[in-house]
PDB file of C-alpha atoms in Angstrom:
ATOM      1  CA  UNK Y 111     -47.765  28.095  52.888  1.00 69.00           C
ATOM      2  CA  UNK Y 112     -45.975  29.872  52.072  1.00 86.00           C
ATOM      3  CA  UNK Y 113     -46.789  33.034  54.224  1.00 82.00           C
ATOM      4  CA  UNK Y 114     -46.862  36.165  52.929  1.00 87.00           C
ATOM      5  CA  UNK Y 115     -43.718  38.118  54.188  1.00 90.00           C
ATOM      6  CA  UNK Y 116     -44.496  41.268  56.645  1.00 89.00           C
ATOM      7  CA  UNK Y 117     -41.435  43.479  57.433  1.00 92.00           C
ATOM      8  CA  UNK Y 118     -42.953  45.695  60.771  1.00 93.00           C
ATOM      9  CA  UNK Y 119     -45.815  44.662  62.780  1.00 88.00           C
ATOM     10  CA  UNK Y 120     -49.083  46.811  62.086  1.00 89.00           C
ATOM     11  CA  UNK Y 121     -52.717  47.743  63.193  1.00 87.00           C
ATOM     12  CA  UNK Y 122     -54.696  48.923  60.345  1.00 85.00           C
ATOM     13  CA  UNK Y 123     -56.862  51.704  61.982  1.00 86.00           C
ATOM     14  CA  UNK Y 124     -60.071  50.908  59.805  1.00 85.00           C
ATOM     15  CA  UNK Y 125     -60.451  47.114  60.228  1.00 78.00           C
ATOM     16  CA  UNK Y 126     -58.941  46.416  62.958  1.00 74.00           C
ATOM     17  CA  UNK Y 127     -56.643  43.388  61.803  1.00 77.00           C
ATOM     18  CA  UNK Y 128     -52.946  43.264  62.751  1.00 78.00           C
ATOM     19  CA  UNK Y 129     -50.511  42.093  60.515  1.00 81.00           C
ATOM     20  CA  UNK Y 130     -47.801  40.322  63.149  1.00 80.00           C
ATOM     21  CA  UNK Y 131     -43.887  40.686  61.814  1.00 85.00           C
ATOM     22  CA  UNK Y 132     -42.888  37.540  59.789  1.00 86.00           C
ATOM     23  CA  UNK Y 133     -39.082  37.635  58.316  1.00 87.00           C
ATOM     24  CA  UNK Y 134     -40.055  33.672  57.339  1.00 86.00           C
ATOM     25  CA  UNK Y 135     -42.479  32.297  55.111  1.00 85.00           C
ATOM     26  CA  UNK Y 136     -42.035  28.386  56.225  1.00 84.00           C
ATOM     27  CA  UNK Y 137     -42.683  29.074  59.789  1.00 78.00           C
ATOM     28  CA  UNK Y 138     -45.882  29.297  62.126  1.00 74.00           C
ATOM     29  CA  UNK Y 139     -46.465  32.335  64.766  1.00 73.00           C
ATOM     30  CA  UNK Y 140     -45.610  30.621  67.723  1.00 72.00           C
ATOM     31  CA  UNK Y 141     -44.686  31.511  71.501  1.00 72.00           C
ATOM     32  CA  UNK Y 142     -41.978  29.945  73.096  1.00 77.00           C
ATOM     33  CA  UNK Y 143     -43.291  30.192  76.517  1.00 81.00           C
ATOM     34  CA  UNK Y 144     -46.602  28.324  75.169  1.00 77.00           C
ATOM     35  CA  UNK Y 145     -44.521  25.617  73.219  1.00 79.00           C
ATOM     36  CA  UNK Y 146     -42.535  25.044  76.370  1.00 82.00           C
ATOM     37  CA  UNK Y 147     -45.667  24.719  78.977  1.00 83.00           C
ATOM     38  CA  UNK Y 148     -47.846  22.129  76.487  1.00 78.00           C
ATOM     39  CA  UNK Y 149     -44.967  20.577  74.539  1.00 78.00           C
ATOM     40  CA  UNK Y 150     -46.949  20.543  71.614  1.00 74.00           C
ATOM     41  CA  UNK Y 151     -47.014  22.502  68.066  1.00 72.00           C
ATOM     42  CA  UNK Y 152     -48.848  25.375  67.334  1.00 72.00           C
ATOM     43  CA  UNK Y 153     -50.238  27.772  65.281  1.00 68.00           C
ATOM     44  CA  UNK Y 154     -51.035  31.358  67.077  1.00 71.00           C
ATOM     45  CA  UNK Y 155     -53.535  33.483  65.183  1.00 70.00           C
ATOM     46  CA  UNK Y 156     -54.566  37.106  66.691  1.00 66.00           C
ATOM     47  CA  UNK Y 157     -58.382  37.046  66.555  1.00 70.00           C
ATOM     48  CA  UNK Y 158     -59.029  40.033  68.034  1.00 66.00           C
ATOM     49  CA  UNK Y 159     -61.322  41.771  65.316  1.00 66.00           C
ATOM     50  CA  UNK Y 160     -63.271  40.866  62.214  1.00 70.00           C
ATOM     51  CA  UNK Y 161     -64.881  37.943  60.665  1.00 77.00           C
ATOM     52  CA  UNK Y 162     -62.081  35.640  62.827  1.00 75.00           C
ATOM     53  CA  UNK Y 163     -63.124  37.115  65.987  1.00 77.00           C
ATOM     54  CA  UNK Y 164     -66.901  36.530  65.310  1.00 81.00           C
ATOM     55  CA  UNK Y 165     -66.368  32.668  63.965  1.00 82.00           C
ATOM     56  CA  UNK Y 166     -64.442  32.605  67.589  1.00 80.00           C
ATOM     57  CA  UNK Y 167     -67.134  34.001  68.932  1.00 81.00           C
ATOM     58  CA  UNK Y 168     -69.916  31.785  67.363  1.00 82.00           C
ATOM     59  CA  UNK Y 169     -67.243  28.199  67.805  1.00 81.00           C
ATOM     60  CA  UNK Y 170     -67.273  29.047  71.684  1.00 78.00           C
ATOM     61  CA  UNK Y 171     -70.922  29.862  72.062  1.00 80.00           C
ATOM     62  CA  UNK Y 172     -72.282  26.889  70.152  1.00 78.00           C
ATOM     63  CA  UNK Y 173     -69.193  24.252  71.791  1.00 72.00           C
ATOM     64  CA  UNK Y 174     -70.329  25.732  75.429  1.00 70.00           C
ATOM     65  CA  UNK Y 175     -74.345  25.519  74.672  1.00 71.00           C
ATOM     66  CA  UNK Y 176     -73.915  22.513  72.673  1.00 68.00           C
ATOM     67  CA  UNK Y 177     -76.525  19.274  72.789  1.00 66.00           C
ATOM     68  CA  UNK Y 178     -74.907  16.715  72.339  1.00 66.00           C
ATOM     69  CA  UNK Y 179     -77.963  14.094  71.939  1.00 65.00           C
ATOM     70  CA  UNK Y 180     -80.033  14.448  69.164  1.00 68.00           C
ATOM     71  CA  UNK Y 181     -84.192  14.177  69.793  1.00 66.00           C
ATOM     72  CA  UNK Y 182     -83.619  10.029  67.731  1.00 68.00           C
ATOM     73  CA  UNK Y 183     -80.913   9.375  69.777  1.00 73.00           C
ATOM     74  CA  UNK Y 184     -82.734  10.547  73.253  1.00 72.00           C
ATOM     75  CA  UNK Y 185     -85.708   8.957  71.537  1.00 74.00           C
ATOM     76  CA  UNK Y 186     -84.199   5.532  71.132  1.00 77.00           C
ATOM     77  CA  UNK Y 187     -82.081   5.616  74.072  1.00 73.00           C
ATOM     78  CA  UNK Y 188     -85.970   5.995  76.266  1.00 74.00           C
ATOM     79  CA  UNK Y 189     -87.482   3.406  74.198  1.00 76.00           C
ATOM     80  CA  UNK Y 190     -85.089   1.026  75.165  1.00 73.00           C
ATOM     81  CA  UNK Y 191     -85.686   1.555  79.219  1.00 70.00           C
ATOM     82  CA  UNK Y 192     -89.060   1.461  78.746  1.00 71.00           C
ATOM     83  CA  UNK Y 193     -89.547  -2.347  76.771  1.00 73.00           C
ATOM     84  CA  UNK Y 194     -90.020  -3.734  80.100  1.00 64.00           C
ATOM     85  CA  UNK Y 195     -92.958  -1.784  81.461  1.00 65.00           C
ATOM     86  CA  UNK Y 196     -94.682  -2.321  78.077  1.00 65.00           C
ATOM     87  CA  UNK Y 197     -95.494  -6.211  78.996  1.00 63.00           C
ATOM     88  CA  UNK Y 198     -99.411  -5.982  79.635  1.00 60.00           C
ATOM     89  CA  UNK Y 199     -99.056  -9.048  81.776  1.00 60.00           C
ATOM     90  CA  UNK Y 200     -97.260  -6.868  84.259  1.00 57.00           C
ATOM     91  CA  UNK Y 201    -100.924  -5.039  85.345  1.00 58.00           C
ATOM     92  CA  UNK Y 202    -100.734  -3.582  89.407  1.00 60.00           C
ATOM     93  CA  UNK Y 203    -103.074  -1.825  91.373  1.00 62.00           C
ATOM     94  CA  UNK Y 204    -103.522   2.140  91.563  1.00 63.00           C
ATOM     95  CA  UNK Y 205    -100.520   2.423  94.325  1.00 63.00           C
ATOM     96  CA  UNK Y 206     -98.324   0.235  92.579  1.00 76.00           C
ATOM     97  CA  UNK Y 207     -99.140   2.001  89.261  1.00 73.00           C
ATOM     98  CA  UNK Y 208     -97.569   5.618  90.999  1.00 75.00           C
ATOM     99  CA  UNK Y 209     -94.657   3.891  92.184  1.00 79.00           C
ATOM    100  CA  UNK Y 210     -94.356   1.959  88.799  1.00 78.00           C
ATOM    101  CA  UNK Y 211     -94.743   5.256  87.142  1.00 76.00           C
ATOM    102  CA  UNK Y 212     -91.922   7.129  89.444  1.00 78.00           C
ATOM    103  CA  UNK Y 213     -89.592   3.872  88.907  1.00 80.00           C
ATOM    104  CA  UNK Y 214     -90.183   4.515  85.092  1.00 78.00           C
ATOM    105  CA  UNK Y 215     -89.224   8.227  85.128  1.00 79.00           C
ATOM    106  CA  UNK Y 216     -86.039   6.987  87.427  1.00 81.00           C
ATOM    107  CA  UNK Y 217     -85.143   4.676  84.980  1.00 80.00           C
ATOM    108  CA  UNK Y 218     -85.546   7.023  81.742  1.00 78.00           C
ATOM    109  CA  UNK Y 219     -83.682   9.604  83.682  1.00 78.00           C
ATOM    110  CA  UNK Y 220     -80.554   6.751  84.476  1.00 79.00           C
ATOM    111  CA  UNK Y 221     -80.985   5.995  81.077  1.00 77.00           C
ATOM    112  CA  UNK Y 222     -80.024   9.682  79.359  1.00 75.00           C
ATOM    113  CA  UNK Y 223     -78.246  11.157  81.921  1.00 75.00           C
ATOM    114  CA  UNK Y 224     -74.835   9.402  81.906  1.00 77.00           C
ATOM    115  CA  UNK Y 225     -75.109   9.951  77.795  1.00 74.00           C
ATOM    116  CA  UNK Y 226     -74.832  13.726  78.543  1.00 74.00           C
ATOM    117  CA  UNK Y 227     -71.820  15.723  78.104  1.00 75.00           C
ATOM    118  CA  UNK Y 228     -70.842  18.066  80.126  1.00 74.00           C
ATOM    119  CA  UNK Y 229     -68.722  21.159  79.180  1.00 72.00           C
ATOM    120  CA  UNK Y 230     -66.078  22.553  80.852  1.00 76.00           C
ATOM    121  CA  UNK Y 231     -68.351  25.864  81.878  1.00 75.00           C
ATOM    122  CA  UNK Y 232     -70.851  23.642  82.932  1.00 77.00           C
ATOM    123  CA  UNK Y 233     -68.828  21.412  85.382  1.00 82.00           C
ATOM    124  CA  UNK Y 234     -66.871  24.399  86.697  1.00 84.00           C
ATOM    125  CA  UNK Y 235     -70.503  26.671  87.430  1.00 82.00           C
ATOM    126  CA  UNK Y 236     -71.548  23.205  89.288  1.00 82.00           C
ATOM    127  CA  UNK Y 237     -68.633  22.715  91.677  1.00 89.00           C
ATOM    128  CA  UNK Y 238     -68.329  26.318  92.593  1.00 89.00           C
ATOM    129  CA  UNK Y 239     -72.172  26.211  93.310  1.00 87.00           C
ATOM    130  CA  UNK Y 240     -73.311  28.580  90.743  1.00 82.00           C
ATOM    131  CA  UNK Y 241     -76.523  29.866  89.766  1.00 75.00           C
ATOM    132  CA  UNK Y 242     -77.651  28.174  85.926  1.00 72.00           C
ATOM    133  CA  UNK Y 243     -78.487  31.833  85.123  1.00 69.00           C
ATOM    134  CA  UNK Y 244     -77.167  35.130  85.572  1.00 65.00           C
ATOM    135  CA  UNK Y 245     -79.031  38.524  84.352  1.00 70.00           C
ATOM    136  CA  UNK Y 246     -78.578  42.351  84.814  1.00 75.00           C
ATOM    137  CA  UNK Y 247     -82.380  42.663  85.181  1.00 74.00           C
ATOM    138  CA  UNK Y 248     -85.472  41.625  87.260  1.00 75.00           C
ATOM    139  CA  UNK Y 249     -87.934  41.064  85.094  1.00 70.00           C
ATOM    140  CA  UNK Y 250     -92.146  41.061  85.956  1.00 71.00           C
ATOM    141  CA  UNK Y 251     -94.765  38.908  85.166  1.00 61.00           C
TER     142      UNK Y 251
END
């Protein structure tokens, strides 16, 4: 601030980047219609080509494929659901040791699962009954 005045609005044919009319220098790009449907500020960019379009790109791709638990966290977060099965006084039989076994992968699973985020994409491609994976290609083994 503040912004660089720009008399007509204008593509420049080699890069790509428009250069939106501003008669103001103290004053965001805006749209009224936007303003009026989140009552909230805002500060409109066109990111439509260049190095703005490919951080966009990059911010949505990482934010959509994001982990959110990191391998300590996950690491701890197991550990702790596990203490219990670690007491060697707590020794069972062959059967009981397959059913303590699935109990313990129940448990580790209860344990991370409601740590998980979810994104938006994610939540939407599960209640619509989505594939996890789409392709243009059937590929051989």
């Amino acid at each position: 601030m503040p912004r660089k005045l720009v008399p007509v609005s204008t593509i420049d044919p080699d890069t790509g980047h428009i250069s939106m009319r501003r008669s103001d220098p103290w004053i965001n790009n805006f749209n009224e219609y936007l303003i009026a449907a989140c009552r909230s500020n805002m500060d409109i960019k066109f990111i439509w080509s260049g190095n703005d379009a490919k951080a966009l790109i990059y911010y949505i791709t990482d934010y959509v494929t994001k982990v959110t638990l990191s391998f300590h966290d996950t690491f701890a977060l197991v550990q702790k659901s596990t203490t219990s099965y670690m007491n060697p006084s707590y020794q069972t039989d062959k059967a009981d040791a397959i059913e303590k076994s699935r109990k313990l992968i129940l448990r580790c699973d209860n344990t991370l699962a409601p740590q998980q985020e979810l994104s938006g994409v994610q939540v939407a491609s599960y209640l619509m009954n989505w594939n996890d994976h789409y392709t243009t290609h059937k590929f051989q083994d």
